[in-house]
């Protein structure tokens, strides 16, 4: 049963991460931290953008949790694992599939096309306000229509 509980923590962490990143994106990045996040709404110079600091921060936090929990494999380890998995999904969907930071990753999958449409709407705005669709994996139903 302990295995089920651990899997539960990982799945819950992934779901919570979508909620947390939605809230951070909406209230912090398009708020007081706009001076960093705006580098993601403008033309990028070079491969790195200042906004990547957020991903590095999350990765560092996840690695730290994994490190302090790895001896006993307690909840901290599994929360760190969940954050890491969310980070990998985010990286593949957002940076690779939506923004094409590598060689094109193309797909006609209805779900992927929907979240890409929603995120492109978010990027329509190059300003702090107004903007919409702050989540990544969850978006308004209208973007998934054929
Ligand atoms: Zn944004
Ligand atoms: Zn983006």
mmCIF file of N, CA and C and ligand atoms in Angstrom:
data_model
loop_
_atom_site.group_PDB
_atom_site.id
_atom_site.type_symbol
_atom_site.label_atom_id
_atom_site.label_comp_id
_atom_site.label_asym_id
_atom_site.label_seq_id
_atom_site.Cartn_x
_atom_site.Cartn_y
_atom_site.Cartn_z
ATOM 1 N N UNK A 1 0.822 -1.225 0.000
ATOM 2 C CA UNK A 1 0.000 0.000 0.000
ATOM 3 C C UNK A 1 0.849 1.265 0.000
ATOM 4 N N UNK A 2 2.029 1.136 0.605
ATOM 5 C CA UNK A 2 2.901 2.300 0.678
ATOM 6 C C UNK A 2 3.286 2.780 -0.728
ATOM 7 N N UNK A 3 3.404 1.817 -1.657
ATOM 8 C CA UNK A 3 3.729 2.181 -3.036
ATOM 9 C C UNK A 3 2.612 3.017 -3.636
ATOM 10 N N UNK A 4 1.360 2.606 -3.375
ATOM 11 C CA UNK A 4 0.215 3.355 -3.882
ATOM 12 C C UNK A 4 0.208 4.769 -3.322
ATOM 13 N N UNK A 5 0.529 4.897 -2.048
ATOM 14 C CA UNK A 5 0.561 6.223 -1.427
ATOM 15 C C UNK A 5 1.625 7.086 -2.099
ATOM 16 N N UNK A 6 2.789 6.484 -2.381
ATOM 17 C CA UNK A 6 3.862 7.241 -3.030
ATOM 18 C C UNK A 6 3.453 7.700 -4.428
ATOM 19 N N UNK A 7 2.811 6.792 -5.172
ATOM 20 C CA UNK A 7 2.340 7.163 -6.513
ATOM 21 C C UNK A 7 1.301 8.274 -6.397
ATOM 22 N N UNK A 8 0.445 8.158 -5.358
ATOM 23 C CA UNK A 8 -0.564 9.183 -5.123
ATOM 24 C C UNK A 8 0.064 10.552 -4.886
ATOM 25 N N UNK A 9 1.135 10.583 -4.103
ATOM 26 C CA UNK A 9 1.827 11.850 -3.830
ATOM 27 C C UNK A 9 2.372 12.436 -5.129
ATOM 28 N N UNK A 10 2.964 11.580 -5.974
ATOM 29 C CA UNK A 10 3.542 12.056 -7.234
ATOM 30 C C UNK A 10 2.448 12.648 -8.132
ATOM 31 N N UNK A 11 1.336 11.914 -8.287
ATOM 32 C CA UNK A 11 0.253 12.374 -9.162
ATOM 33 C C UNK A 11 -0.347 13.673 -8.635
ATOM 34 N N UNK A 12 -0.550 13.736 -7.311
ATOM 35 C CA UNK A 12 -1.111 14.932 -6.694
ATOM 36 C C UNK A 12 -0.168 16.129 -6.877
ATOM 37 N N UNK A 13 1.133 15.873 -6.720
ATOM 38 C CA UNK A 13 2.116 16.943 -6.888
ATOM 39 C C UNK A 13 2.074 17.500 -8.310
ATOM 40 N N UNK A 14 1.948 16.596 -9.297
ATOM 41 C CA UNK A 14 1.898 17.050 -10.695
ATOM 42 C C UNK A 14 0.668 17.937 -10.907
ATOM 43 N N UNK A 15 -0.477 17.502 -10.376
ATOM 44 C CA UNK A 15 -1.703 18.288 -10.522
ATOM 45 C C UNK A 15 -1.569 19.636 -9.809
ATOM 46 N N UNK A 16 -0.995 19.604 -8.602
ATOM 47 C CA UNK A 16 -0.821 20.842 -7.837
ATOM 48 C C UNK A 16 0.143 21.794 -8.536
ATOM 49 N N UNK A 17 1.151 21.239 -9.187
ATOM 50 C CA UNK A 17 2.122 22.079 -9.885
ATOM 51 C C UNK A 17 1.468 22.879 -11.007
ATOM 52 N N UNK A 18 0.476 22.251 -11.689
ATOM 53 C CA UNK A 18 -0.220 22.982 -12.744
ATOM 54 C C UNK A 18 -0.990 24.154 -12.121
ATOM 55 N N UNK A 19 -1.589 23.889 -10.951
ATOM 56 C CA UNK A 19 -2.346 24.929 -10.260
ATOM 57 C C UNK A 19 -1.407 26.040 -9.760
ATOM 58 N N UNK A 20 -0.291 25.632 -9.169
ATOM 59 C CA UNK A 20 0.665 26.597 -8.627
ATOM 60 C C UNK A 20 1.292 27.422 -9.755
ATOM 61 N N UNK A 21 1.667 26.753 -10.853
ATOM 62 C CA UNK A 21 2.307 27.541 -11.911
ATOM 63 C C UNK A 21 1.293 28.456 -12.590
ATOM 64 N N UNK A 22 0.024 28.024 -12.641
ATOM 65 C CA UNK A 22 -1.014 28.913 -13.178
ATOM 66 C C UNK A 22 -1.107 30.174 -12.316
ATOM 67 N N UNK A 23 -1.179 29.975 -10.989
ATOM 68 C CA UNK A 23 -1.331 31.111 -10.074
ATOM 69 C C UNK A 23 -0.094 32.008 -10.101
ATOM 70 N N UNK A 24 1.089 31.391 -10.118
ATOM 71 C CA UNK A 24 2.321 32.190 -10.156
ATOM 72 C C UNK A 24 2.409 32.986 -11.451
ATOM 73 N N UNK A 25 2.051 32.331 -12.553
ATOM 74 C CA UNK A 25 2.110 32.984 -13.860
ATOM 75 C C UNK A 25 1.169 34.191 -13.896
ATOM 76 N N UNK A 26 -0.032 33.959 -13.351
ATOM 77 C CA UNK A 26 -1.039 35.014 -13.421
ATOM 78 C C UNK A 26 -0.747 36.164 -12.447
ATOM 79 N N UNK A 27 -0.397 35.815 -11.206
ATOM 80 C CA UNK A 27 -0.315 36.859 -10.177
ATOM 81 C C UNK A 27 1.099 37.358 -9.903
ATOM 82 N N UNK A 28 2.120 36.554 -10.198
ATOM 83 C CA UNK A 28 3.500 37.002 -9.954
ATOM 84 C C UNK A 28 4.202 37.396 -11.251
ATOM 85 N N UNK A 29 4.165 36.483 -12.237
ATOM 86 C CA UNK A 29 4.904 36.773 -13.478
ATOM 87 C C UNK A 29 4.279 37.936 -14.235
ATOM 88 N N UNK A 30 2.953 37.972 -14.284
ATOM 89 C CA UNK A 30 2.283 39.105 -14.909
ATOM 90 C C UNK A 30 1.941 40.129 -13.831
ATOM 91 N N UNK A 31 2.753 40.166 -12.803
ATOM 92 C CA UNK A 31 2.623 41.108 -11.697
ATOM 93 C C UNK A 31 4.022 41.597 -11.359
ATOM 94 N N UNK A 32 4.403 41.477 -10.088
ATOM 95 C CA UNK A 32 5.705 42.032 -9.654
ATOM 96 C C UNK A 32 6.930 41.418 -10.345
ATOM 97 N N UNK A 33 6.821 40.207 -10.860
ATOM 98 C CA UNK A 33 8.005 39.591 -11.497
ATOM 99 C C UNK A 33 7.994 39.727 -13.019
ATOM 100 N N UNK A 34 7.162 40.644 -13.498
ATOM 101 C CA UNK A 34 7.052 40.841 -14.951
ATOM 102 C C UNK A 34 8.398 41.189 -15.584
ATOM 103 N N UNK A 35 9.247 41.911 -14.861
ATOM 104 C CA UNK A 35 10.544 42.321 -15.441
ATOM 105 C C UNK A 35 11.392 41.115 -15.834
ATOM 106 N N UNK A 36 11.152 39.963 -15.199
ATOM 107 C CA UNK A 36 11.856 38.740 -15.611
ATOM 108 C C UNK A 36 11.045 38.005 -16.674
ATOM 109 N N UNK A 37 9.748 37.854 -16.386
ATOM 110 C CA UNK A 37 8.908 37.052 -17.280
ATOM 111 C C UNK A 37 8.742 37.687 -18.651
ATOM 112 N N UNK A 38 8.869 39.012 -18.746
ATOM 113 C CA UNK A 38 8.646 39.670 -20.044
ATOM 114 C C UNK A 38 9.635 39.175 -21.098
ATOM 115 N N UNK A 39 10.782 38.643 -20.654
ATOM 116 C CA UNK A 39 11.743 38.131 -21.640
ATOM 117 C C UNK A 39 11.152 36.940 -22.392
ATOM 118 N N UNK A 40 10.092 36.334 -21.829
ATOM 119 C CA UNK A 40 9.448 35.217 -22.521
ATOM 120 C C UNK A 40 8.354 35.695 -23.466
ATOM 121 N N UNK A 41 7.979 36.979 -23.349
ATOM 122 C CA UNK A 41 6.942 37.524 -24.225
ATOM 123 C C UNK A 41 7.535 38.387 -25.329
ATOM 124 N N UNK A 42 8.860 38.459 -25.360
ATOM 125 C CA UNK A 42 9.508 39.251 -26.400
ATOM 126 C C UNK A 42 10.382 38.347 -27.248
ATOM 127 N N UNK A 43 10.882 38.915 -28.330
ATOM 128 C CA UNK A 43 11.792 38.181 -29.200
ATOM 129 C C UNK A 43 13.012 37.763 -28.388
ATOM 130 N N UNK A 44 13.379 36.470 -28.487
ATOM 131 C CA UNK A 44 14.523 35.994 -27.730
ATOM 132 C C UNK A 44 15.818 36.288 -28.468
ATOM 133 N N UNK A 45 16.830 36.741 -27.725
ATOM 134 C CA UNK A 45 18.163 36.934 -28.303
ATOM 135 C C UNK A 45 19.030 35.811 -27.782
ATOM 136 N N UNK A 46 19.389 34.897 -28.655
ATOM 137 C CA UNK A 46 20.156 33.755 -28.191
ATOM 138 C C UNK A 46 19.223 32.694 -27.651
ATOM 139 N N UNK A 47 19.775 31.622 -27.164
ATOM 140 C CA UNK A 47 18.938 30.500 -26.760
ATOM 141 C C UNK A 47 18.342 30.688 -25.378
ATOM 142 N N UNK A 48 19.099 31.306 -24.484
ATOM 143 C CA UNK A 48 18.658 31.469 -23.109
ATOM 144 C C UNK A 48 17.855 32.748 -22.951
ATOM 145 N N UNK A 49 16.867 32.717 -22.075
ATOM 146 C CA UNK A 49 16.161 33.958 -21.747
ATOM 147 C C UNK A 49 16.061 34.038 -20.224
ATOM 148 N N UNK A 50 15.984 35.258 -19.720
ATOM 149 C CA UNK A 50 15.992 35.454 -18.274
ATOM 150 C C UNK A 50 14.878 34.661 -17.596
ATOM 151 N N UNK A 51 13.747 34.521 -18.302
ATOM 152 C CA UNK A 51 12.599 33.793 -17.767
ATOM 153 C C UNK A 51 12.943 32.338 -17.412
ATOM 154 N N UNK A 52 13.984 31.784 -18.026
ATOM 155 C CA UNK A 52 14.395 30.403 -17.736
ATOM 156 C C UNK A 52 14.825 30.246 -16.278
ATOM 157 N N UNK A 53 15.132 31.352 -15.620
ATOM 158 C CA UNK A 53 15.509 31.288 -14.205
ATOM 159 C C UNK A 53 14.422 30.607 -13.378
ATOM 160 N N UNK A 54 13.156 30.811 -13.770
ATOM 161 C CA UNK A 54 12.063 30.185 -13.017
ATOM 162 C C UNK A 54 12.161 28.664 -13.102
ATOM 163 N N UNK A 55 12.443 28.153 -14.302
ATOM 164 C CA UNK A 55 12.570 26.694 -14.471
ATOM 165 C C UNK A 55 13.748 26.181 -13.661
ATOM 166 N N UNK A 56 14.843 26.927 -13.683
ATOM 167 C CA UNK A 56 16.029 26.511 -12.929
ATOM 168 C C UNK A 56 15.718 26.503 -11.431
ATOM 169 N N UNK A 57 14.970 27.515 -10.988
ATOM 170 C CA UNK A 57 14.586 27.585 -9.579
ATOM 171 C C UNK A 57 13.746 26.379 -9.156
ATOM 172 N N UNK A 58 12.752 26.032 -9.984
ATOM 173 C CA UNK A 58 11.911 24.867 -9.688
ATOM 174 C C UNK A 58 12.736 23.589 -9.685
ATOM 175 N N UNK A 59 13.638 23.463 -10.660
ATOM 176 C CA UNK A 59 14.476 22.264 -10.744
ATOM 177 C C UNK A 59 15.348 22.151 -9.493
ATOM 178 N N UNK A 60 15.923 23.272 -9.066
ATOM 179 C CA UNK A 60 16.775 23.268 -7.880
ATOM 180 C C UNK A 60 15.991 22.852 -6.641
ATOM 181 N N UNK A 61 14.771 23.385 -6.524
ATOM 182 C CA UNK A 61 13.910 23.053 -5.385
ATOM 183 C C UNK A 61 13.575 21.555 -5.395
ATOM 184 N N UNK A 62 13.248 21.014 -6.581
ATOM 185 C CA UNK A 62 12.904 19.592 -6.703
ATOM 186 C C UNK A 62 14.099 18.716 -6.344
ATOM 187 N N UNK A 63 15.272 19.082 -6.833
ATOM 188 C CA UNK A 63 16.477 18.287 -6.543
ATOM 189 C C UNK A 63 16.786 18.319 -5.053
ATOM 190 N N UNK A 64 16.564 19.470 -4.446
ATOM 191 C CA UNK A 64 16.808 19.608 -3.010
ATOM 192 C C UNK A 64 15.875 18.663 -2.233
ATOM 193 N N UNK A 65 14.578 18.643 -2.606
ATOM 194 C CA UNK A 65 13.622 17.745 -1.937
ATOM 195 C C UNK A 65 14.028 16.278 -2.119
ATOM 196 N N UNK A 66 14.437 15.939 -3.340
ATOM 197 C CA UNK A 66 14.855 14.550 -3.604
ATOM 198 C C UNK A 66 16.067 14.210 -2.750
ATOM 199 N N UNK A 67 16.980 15.160 -2.639
ATOM 200 C CA UNK A 67 18.201 14.934 -1.873
ATOM 201 C C UNK A 67 17.899 14.712 -0.383
ATOM 202 N N UNK A 68 17.080 15.595 0.205
ATOM 203 C CA UNK A 68 16.838 15.447 1.647
ATOM 204 C C UNK A 68 15.913 14.265 1.946
ATOM 205 N N UNK A 69 15.227 13.715 0.928
ATOM 206 C CA UNK A 69 14.331 12.590 1.187
ATOM 207 C C UNK A 69 14.847 11.260 0.676
ATOM 208 N N UNK A 70 16.006 11.254 0.065
ATOM 209 C CA UNK A 70 16.405 10.046 -0.668
ATOM 210 C C UNK A 70 16.833 8.895 0.246
ATOM 211 N N UNK A 71 17.257 9.173 1.468
ATOM 212 C CA UNK A 71 17.706 8.082 2.335
ATOM 213 C C UNK A 71 16.532 7.272 2.865
ATOM 214 N N UNK A 72 15.461 7.994 3.247
ATOM 215 C CA UNK A 72 14.297 7.307 3.809
ATOM 216 C C UNK A 72 13.183 7.142 2.782
ATOM 217 N N UNK A 73 13.372 7.721 1.581
ATOM 218 C CA UNK A 73 12.325 7.696 0.541
ATOM 219 C C UNK A 73 10.975 8.139 1.111
ATOM 220 N N UNK A 74 10.999 9.199 1.886
ATOM 221 C CA UNK A 74 9.737 9.698 2.444
ATOM 222 C C UNK A 74 9.046 10.644 1.452
ATOM 223 N N UNK A 75 7.968 11.294 1.929
ATOM 224 C CA UNK A 75 7.140 12.130 1.042
ATOM 225 C C UNK A 75 7.937 13.209 0.316
ATOM 226 N N UNK A 76 9.034 13.693 0.959
ATOM 227 C CA UNK A 76 9.796 14.757 0.308
ATOM 228 C C UNK A 76 10.393 14.270 -1.004
ATOM 229 N N UNK A 77 10.872 13.036 -0.971
ATOM 230 C CA UNK A 77 11.435 12.446 -2.183
ATOM 231 C C UNK A 77 10.388 12.397 -3.303
ATOM 232 N N UNK A 78 9.152 11.984 -2.939
ATOM 233 C CA UNK A 78 8.106 11.822 -3.964
ATOM 234 C C UNK A 78 7.554 13.151 -4.440
ATOM 235 N N UNK A 79 7.511 14.138 -3.552
ATOM 236 C CA UNK A 79 7.097 15.476 -4.009
ATOM 237 C C UNK A 79 8.143 16.004 -4.995
ATOM 238 N N UNK A 80 9.426 15.821 -4.658
ATOM 239 C CA UNK A 80 10.500 16.242 -5.559
ATOM 240 C C UNK A 80 10.415 15.533 -6.898
ATOM 241 N N UNK A 81 10.066 14.253 -6.849
ATOM 242 C CA UNK A 81 9.910 13.483 -8.093
ATOM 243 C C UNK A 81 8.750 14.035 -8.921
ATOM 244 N N UNK A 82 7.631 14.337 -8.259
ATOM 245 C CA UNK A 82 6.463 14.887 -8.958
ATOM 246 C C UNK A 82 6.783 16.213 -9.611
ATOM 247 N N UNK A 83 7.494 17.102 -8.890
ATOM 248 C CA UNK A 83 7.862 18.403 -9.457
ATOM 249 C C UNK A 83 8.771 18.195 -10.672
ATOM 250 N N UNK A 84 9.684 17.224 -10.568
ATOM 251 C CA UNK A 84 10.593 16.958 -11.684
ATOM 252 C C UNK A 84 9.826 16.469 -12.909
ATOM 253 N N UNK A 85 8.874 15.560 -12.686
ATOM 254 C CA UNK A 85 8.097 15.036 -13.816
ATOM 255 C C UNK A 85 7.302 16.170 -14.460
ATOM 256 N N UNK A 86 6.692 17.024 -13.610
ATOM 257 C CA UNK A 86 5.954 18.166 -14.159
ATOM 258 C C UNK A 86 6.900 19.048 -14.975
ATOM 259 N N UNK A 87 8.106 19.258 -14.454
ATOM 260 C CA UNK A 87 9.091 20.082 -15.141
ATOM 261 C C UNK A 87 9.448 19.508 -16.505
ATOM 262 N N UNK A 88 9.590 18.196 -16.568
ATOM 263 C CA UNK A 88 9.934 17.547 -17.838
ATOM 264 C C UNK A 88 8.768 17.679 -18.829
ATOM 265 N N UNK A 89 7.546 17.429 -18.329
ATOM 266 C CA UNK A 89 6.364 17.576 -19.197
ATOM 267 C C UNK A 89 6.284 19.026 -19.693
ATOM 268 N N UNK A 90 6.488 19.965 -18.771
ATOM 269 C CA UNK A 90 6.403 21.386 -19.119
ATOM 270 C C UNK A 90 7.429 21.726 -20.198
ATOM 271 N N UNK A 91 8.624 21.209 -19.989
ATOM 272 C CA UNK A 91 9.704 21.489 -20.933
ATOM 273 C C UNK A 91 9.370 20.935 -22.321
ATOM 274 N N UNK A 92 8.895 19.684 -22.355
ATOM 275 C CA UNK A 92 8.588 19.055 -23.650
ATOM 276 C C UNK A 92 7.425 19.788 -24.335
ATOM 277 N N UNK A 93 6.333 20.042 -23.601
ATOM 278 C CA UNK A 93 5.151 20.667 -24.204
ATOM 279 C C UNK A 93 5.390 22.145 -24.502
ATOM 280 N N UNK A 94 5.915 22.865 -23.528
ATOM 281 C CA UNK A 94 6.016 24.314 -23.667
ATOM 282 C C UNK A 94 7.222 24.754 -24.497
ATOM 283 N N UNK A 95 8.398 24.284 -24.103
ATOM 284 C CA UNK A 95 9.598 24.794 -24.773
ATOM 285 C C UNK A 95 9.869 24.103 -26.112
ATOM 286 N N UNK A 96 9.576 22.836 -26.151
ATOM 287 C CA UNK A 96 9.862 22.086 -27.370
ATOM 288 C C UNK A 96 8.704 22.142 -28.348
ATOM 289 N N UNK A 97 7.535 21.648 -27.925
ATOM 290 C CA UNK A 97 6.392 21.547 -28.840
ATOM 291 C C UNK A 97 5.805 22.915 -29.199
ATOM 292 N N UNK A 98 5.572 23.772 -28.206
ATOM 293 C CA UNK A 98 4.886 25.040 -28.494
ATOM 294 C C UNK A 98 5.855 26.084 -29.035
ATOM 295 N N UNK A 99 7.022 26.234 -28.409
ATOM 296 C CA UNK A 99 7.925 27.309 -28.825
ATOM 297 C C UNK A 99 9.059 26.856 -29.734
ATOM 298 N N UNK A 100 9.114 25.557 -30.038
ATOM 299 C CA UNK A 100 10.112 25.056 -30.994
ATOM 300 C C UNK A 100 11.536 25.457 -30.671
ATOM 301 N N UNK A 101 11.947 25.258 -29.448
ATOM 302 C CA UNK A 101 13.310 25.657 -29.109
ATOM 303 C C UNK A 101 14.339 24.658 -29.632
ATOM 304 N N UNK A 102 13.854 23.530 -30.100
ATOM 305 C CA UNK A 102 14.743 22.559 -30.749
ATOM 306 C C UNK A 102 14.180 22.289 -32.133
ATOM 307 N N UNK A 103 14.700 21.297 -32.767
ATOM 308 C CA UNK A 103 14.144 20.826 -34.025
ATOM 309 C C UNK A 103 12.649 20.585 -33.830
ATOM 310 N N UNK A 104 11.864 20.908 -34.839
ATOM 311 C CA UNK A 104 10.410 20.859 -34.710
ATOM 312 C C UNK A 104 9.892 19.526 -34.192
ATOM 313 N N UNK A 105 8.963 19.625 -33.307
ATOM 314 C CA UNK A 105 8.252 18.471 -32.784
ATOM 315 C C UNK A 105 6.813 18.699 -33.194
ATOM 316 N N UNK A 106 6.357 17.979 -34.204
ATOM 317 C CA UNK A 106 5.031 18.241 -34.762
ATOM 318 C C UNK A 106 4.053 17.160 -34.343
ATOM 319 N N UNK A 107 2.840 17.578 -34.134
ATOM 320 C CA UNK A 107 1.802 16.620 -33.770
ATOM 321 C C UNK A 107 0.437 17.211 -34.084
ATOM 322 N N UNK A 108 -0.469 16.369 -34.536
ATOM 323 C CA UNK A 108 -1.846 16.793 -34.778
ATOM 324 C C UNK A 108 -2.761 16.323 -33.666
ATOM 325 N N UNK A 109 -2.155 15.777 -32.629
ATOM 326 C CA UNK A 109 -2.952 15.307 -31.502
ATOM 327 C C UNK A 109 -3.872 16.417 -31.006
ATOM 328 N N UNK A 110 -5.133 16.084 -30.794
ATOM 329 C CA UNK A 110 -6.131 17.106 -30.478
ATOM 330 C C UNK A 110 -5.805 17.833 -29.170
ATOM 331 N N UNK A 111 -5.361 17.066 -28.182
ATOM 332 C CA UNK A 111 -5.022 17.687 -26.901
ATOM 333 C C UNK A 111 -3.833 18.632 -27.059
ATOM 334 N N UNK A 112 -2.767 18.153 -27.712
ATOM 335 C CA UNK A 112 -1.571 18.992 -27.875
ATOM 336 C C UNK A 112 -1.872 20.238 -28.701
ATOM 337 N N UNK A 113 -2.641 20.068 -29.775
ATOM 338 C CA UNK A 113 -2.996 21.220 -30.609
ATOM 339 C C UNK A 113 -3.792 22.222 -29.786
ATOM 340 N N UNK A 114 -4.643 21.715 -28.887
ATOM 341 C CA UNK A 114 -5.472 22.593 -28.050
ATOM 342 C C UNK A 114 -4.651 23.400 -27.075
ATOM 343 N N UNK A 115 -3.705 22.745 -26.381
ATOM 344 C CA UNK A 115 -2.938 23.529 -25.404
ATOM 345 C C UNK A 115 -1.992 24.489 -26.126
ATOM 346 N N UNK A 116 -1.563 24.116 -27.343
ATOM 347 C CA UNK A 116 -0.705 25.042 -28.092
ATOM 348 C C UNK A 116 -1.505 26.280 -28.506
ATOM 349 N N UNK A 117 -2.736 26.062 -28.990
ATOM 350 C CA UNK A 117 -3.587 27.184 -29.374
ATOM 351 C C UNK A 117 -3.777 28.117 -28.181
ATOM 352 N N UNK A 118 -4.070 27.527 -27.018
ATOM 353 C CA UNK A 118 -4.305 28.332 -25.818
ATOM 354 C C UNK A 118 -3.059 29.118 -25.432
ATOM 355 N N UNK A 119 -1.902 28.484 -25.502
ATOM 356 C CA UNK A 119 -0.679 29.180 -25.093
ATOM 357 C C UNK A 119 -0.289 30.262 -26.099
ATOM 358 N N UNK A 120 -0.579 30.018 -27.372
ATOM 359 C CA UNK A 120 -0.293 31.049 -28.379
ATOM 360 C C UNK A 120 -1.167 32.275 -28.122
ATOM 361 N N UNK A 121 -2.385 32.043 -27.653
ATOM 362 C CA UNK A 121 -3.260 33.159 -27.292
ATOM 363 C C UNK A 121 -2.632 33.935 -26.133
ATOM 364 N N UNK A 122 -2.059 33.192 -25.191
ATOM 365 C CA UNK A 122 -1.383 33.863 -24.080
ATOM 366 C C UNK A 122 -0.264 34.761 -24.605
ATOM 367 N N UNK A 123 0.439 34.299 -25.626
ATOM 368 C CA UNK A 123 1.577 35.055 -26.151
ATOM 369 C C UNK A 123 1.179 36.151 -27.127
ATOM 370 N N UNK A 124 -0.104 36.228 -27.459
ATOM 371 C CA UNK A 124 -0.560 37.300 -28.348
ATOM 372 C C UNK A 124 -0.210 38.644 -27.746
ATOM 373 N N UNK A 125 -0.229 38.689 -26.430
ATOM 374 C CA UNK A 125 0.067 39.932 -25.740
ATOM 375 C C UNK A 125 1.562 39.996 -25.416
ATOM 376 N N UNK A 126 2.187 41.126 -25.735
ATOM 377 C CA UNK A 126 3.595 41.293 -25.369
ATOM 378 C C UNK A 126 3.680 42.204 -24.148
ATOM 379 N N UNK A 127 2.547 42.498 -23.562
ATOM 380 C CA UNK A 127 2.505 43.371 -22.389
ATOM 381 C C UNK A 127 2.083 42.575 -21.156
ATOM 382 N N UNK A 128 2.262 43.226 -20.019
ATOM 383 C CA UNK A 128 1.889 42.619 -18.740
ATOM 384 C C UNK A 128 0.378 42.346 -18.682
ATOM 385 N N UNK A 129 -0.409 43.333 -19.073
ATOM 386 C CA UNK A 129 -1.861 43.210 -19.123
ATOM 387 C C UNK A 129 -2.340 43.624 -20.499
ATOM 388 N N UNK A 130 -3.455 43.172 -20.999
ATOM 389 C CA UNK A 130 -4.170 42.025 -20.448
ATOM 390 C C UNK A 130 -3.615 40.751 -21.079
ATOM 391 N N UNK A 131 -3.839 39.653 -20.445
ATOM 392 C CA UNK A 131 -3.450 38.379 -21.031
ATOM 393 C C UNK A 131 -4.409 37.317 -20.519
ATOM 394 N N UNK A 132 -4.395 36.157 -21.162
ATOM 395 C CA UNK A 132 -5.272 35.074 -20.704
ATOM 396 C C UNK A 132 -4.562 33.745 -20.887
ATOM 397 N N UNK A 133 -5.172 32.686 -20.386
ATOM 398 C CA UNK A 133 -4.636 31.322 -20.470
ATOM 399 C C UNK A 133 -3.243 31.221 -19.827
ATOM 400 N N UNK A 134 -3.227 31.220 -18.500
ATOM 401 C CA UNK A 134 -1.958 31.183 -17.769
ATOM 402 C C UNK A 134 -1.499 29.766 -17.450
ATOM 403 N N UNK A 135 -2.394 28.804 -17.626
ATOM 404 C CA UNK A 135 -2.012 27.421 -17.352
ATOM 405 C C UNK A 135 -1.301 26.820 -18.552
ATOM 406 N N UNK A 136 -0.848 25.579 -18.411
ATOM 407 C CA UNK A 136 -0.243 24.925 -19.567
ATOM 408 C C UNK A 136 -1.031 23.673 -19.952
ATOM 409 N N UNK A 137 -1.161 22.756 -19.003
ATOM 410 C CA UNK A 137 -1.778 21.461 -19.314
ATOM 411 C C UNK A 137 -3.293 21.533 -19.320
ATOM 412 N N UNK A 138 -3.824 22.546 -18.637
ATOM 413 C CA UNK A 138 -5.269 22.717 -18.576
ATOM 414 C C UNK A 138 -5.616 24.055 -19.204
ATOM 415 N N UNK A 139 -6.505 24.037 -20.175
ATOM 416 C CA UNK A 139 -6.906 25.277 -20.829
ATOM 417 C C UNK A 139 -8.402 25.251 -21.064
ATOM 418 N N UNK A 140 -8.920 26.413 -21.417
ATOM 419 C CA UNK A 140 -10.356 26.515 -21.672
ATOM 420 C C UNK A 140 -10.772 25.541 -22.771
ATOM 421 N N UNK A 141 -11.965 24.988 -22.632
ATOM 422 C CA UNK A 141 -12.433 23.945 -23.522
ATOM 423 C C UNK A 141 -12.498 24.407 -24.992
ATOM 424 N N UNK A 142 -12.711 25.698 -25.186
ATOM 425 C CA UNK A 142 -12.941 26.181 -26.559
ATOM 426 C C UNK A 142 -11.754 25.934 -27.487
ATOM 427 N N UNK A 143 -10.533 25.831 -26.934
ATOM 428 C CA UNK A 143 -9.345 25.653 -27.791
ATOM 429 C C UNK A 143 -9.223 24.237 -28.316
ATOM 430 N N UNK A 144 -9.991 23.324 -27.764
ATOM 431 C CA UNK A 144 -9.855 21.926 -28.174
ATOM 432 C C UNK A 144 -10.867 21.519 -29.247
ATOM 433 N N UNK A 145 -11.738 22.468 -29.632
ATOM 434 C CA UNK A 145 -12.707 22.139 -30.668
ATOM 435 C C UNK A 145 -11.998 22.005 -31.991
ATOM 436 N N UNK A 146 -12.565 21.186 -32.830
ATOM 437 C CA UNK A 146 -11.963 20.939 -34.156
ATOM 438 C C UNK A 146 -12.118 22.188 -35.031
HETATM 439 ZN ZN1 LIG B 1 3.125 35.010 -19.577
HETATM 440 ZN ZN1 LIG B 2 5.358 30.429 -23.622
#
